[in-house]
CSV table of C-alpha atoms in Angstrom, one decimal:
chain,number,residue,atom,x,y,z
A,30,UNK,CA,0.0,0.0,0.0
A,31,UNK,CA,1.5,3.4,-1.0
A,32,UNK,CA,-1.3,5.8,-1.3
A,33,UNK,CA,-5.6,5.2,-1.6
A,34,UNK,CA,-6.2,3.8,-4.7
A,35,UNK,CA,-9.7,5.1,-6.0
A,36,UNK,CA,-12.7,3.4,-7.4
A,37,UNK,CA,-14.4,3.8,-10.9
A,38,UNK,CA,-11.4,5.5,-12.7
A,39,UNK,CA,-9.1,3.3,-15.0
A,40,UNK,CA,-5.8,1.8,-13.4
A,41,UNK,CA,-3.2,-0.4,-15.0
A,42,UNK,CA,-2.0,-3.2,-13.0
A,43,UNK,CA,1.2,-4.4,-13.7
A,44,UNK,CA,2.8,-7.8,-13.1
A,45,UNK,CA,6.4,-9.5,-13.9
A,46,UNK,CA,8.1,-12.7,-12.7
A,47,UNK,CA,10.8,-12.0,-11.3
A,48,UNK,CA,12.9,-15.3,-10.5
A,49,UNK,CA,12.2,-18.9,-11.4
A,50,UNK,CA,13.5,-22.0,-9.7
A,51,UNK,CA,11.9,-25.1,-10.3
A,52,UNK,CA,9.0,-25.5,-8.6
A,53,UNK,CA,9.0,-21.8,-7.6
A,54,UNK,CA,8.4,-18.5,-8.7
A,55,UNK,CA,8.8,-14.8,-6.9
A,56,UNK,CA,6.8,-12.0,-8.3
A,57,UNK,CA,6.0,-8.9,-8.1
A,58,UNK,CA,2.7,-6.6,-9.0
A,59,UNK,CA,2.1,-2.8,-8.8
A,60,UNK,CA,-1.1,-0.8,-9.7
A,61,UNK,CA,-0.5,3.1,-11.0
A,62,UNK,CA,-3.3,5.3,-11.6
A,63,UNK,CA,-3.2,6.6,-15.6
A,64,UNK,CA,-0.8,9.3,-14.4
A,65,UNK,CA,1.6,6.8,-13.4
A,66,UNK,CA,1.7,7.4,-9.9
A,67,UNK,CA,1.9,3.8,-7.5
A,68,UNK,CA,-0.8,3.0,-5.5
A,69,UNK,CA,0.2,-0.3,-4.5
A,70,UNK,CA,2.5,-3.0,-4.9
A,71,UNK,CA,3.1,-6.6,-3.8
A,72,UNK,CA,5.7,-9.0,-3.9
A,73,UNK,CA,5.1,-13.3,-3.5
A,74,UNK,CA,6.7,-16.1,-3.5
A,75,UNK,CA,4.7,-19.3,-5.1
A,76,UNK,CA,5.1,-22.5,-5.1
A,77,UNK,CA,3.6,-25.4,-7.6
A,78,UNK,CA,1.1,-27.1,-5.7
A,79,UNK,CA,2.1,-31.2,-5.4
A,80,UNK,CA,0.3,-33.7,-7.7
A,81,UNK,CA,-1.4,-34.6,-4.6
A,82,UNK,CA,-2.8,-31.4,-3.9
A,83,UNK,CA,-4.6,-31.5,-7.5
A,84,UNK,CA,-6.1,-34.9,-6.5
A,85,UNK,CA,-7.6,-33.9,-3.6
A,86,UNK,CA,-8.6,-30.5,-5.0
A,87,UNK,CA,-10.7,-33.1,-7.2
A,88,UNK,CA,-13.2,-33.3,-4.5
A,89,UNK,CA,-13.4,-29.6,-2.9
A,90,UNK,CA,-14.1,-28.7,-6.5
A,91,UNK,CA,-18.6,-28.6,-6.2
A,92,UNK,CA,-17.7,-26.6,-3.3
A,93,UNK,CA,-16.5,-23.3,-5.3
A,94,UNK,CA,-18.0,-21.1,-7.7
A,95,UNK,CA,-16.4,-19.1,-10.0
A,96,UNK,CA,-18.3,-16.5,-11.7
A,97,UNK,CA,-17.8,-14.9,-14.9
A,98,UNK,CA,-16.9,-11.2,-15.1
């Protein structure tokens, strides 16, 4: 968080990998209002979920709903 970042006016949102290792991955995101200025930005480090992890997701699947924008 670097300033309030407002509602209804167009932002860009910007997002890069930084580093890759195997089953890992640190990124980074910002968002700038159209003048440029930073609003906010984040930084994460993520990791490739196990084949076992997609098996079991199998199950929690009916559980979620995603909905279209």
């Amino acid at each position: 968080y670097r300033r309030p970042t407002p509602t209804e006016v167009p932002l860009t949102a910007l997002g890069q990998v930084i580093r890759r290792s195997g089953s890992r991955a640190q990124v980074a995101a910002q968002i700038l209002l159209s003048d440029g200025t930073l609003t906010a930005e984040a930084q994460a480090l993520l990791m490739r979920p196990t084949e076992e992890f997609f098996q079991r997701w199998e199950s929690e699947k009916v559980h979620w709903r995603i909905d279209d924008d």
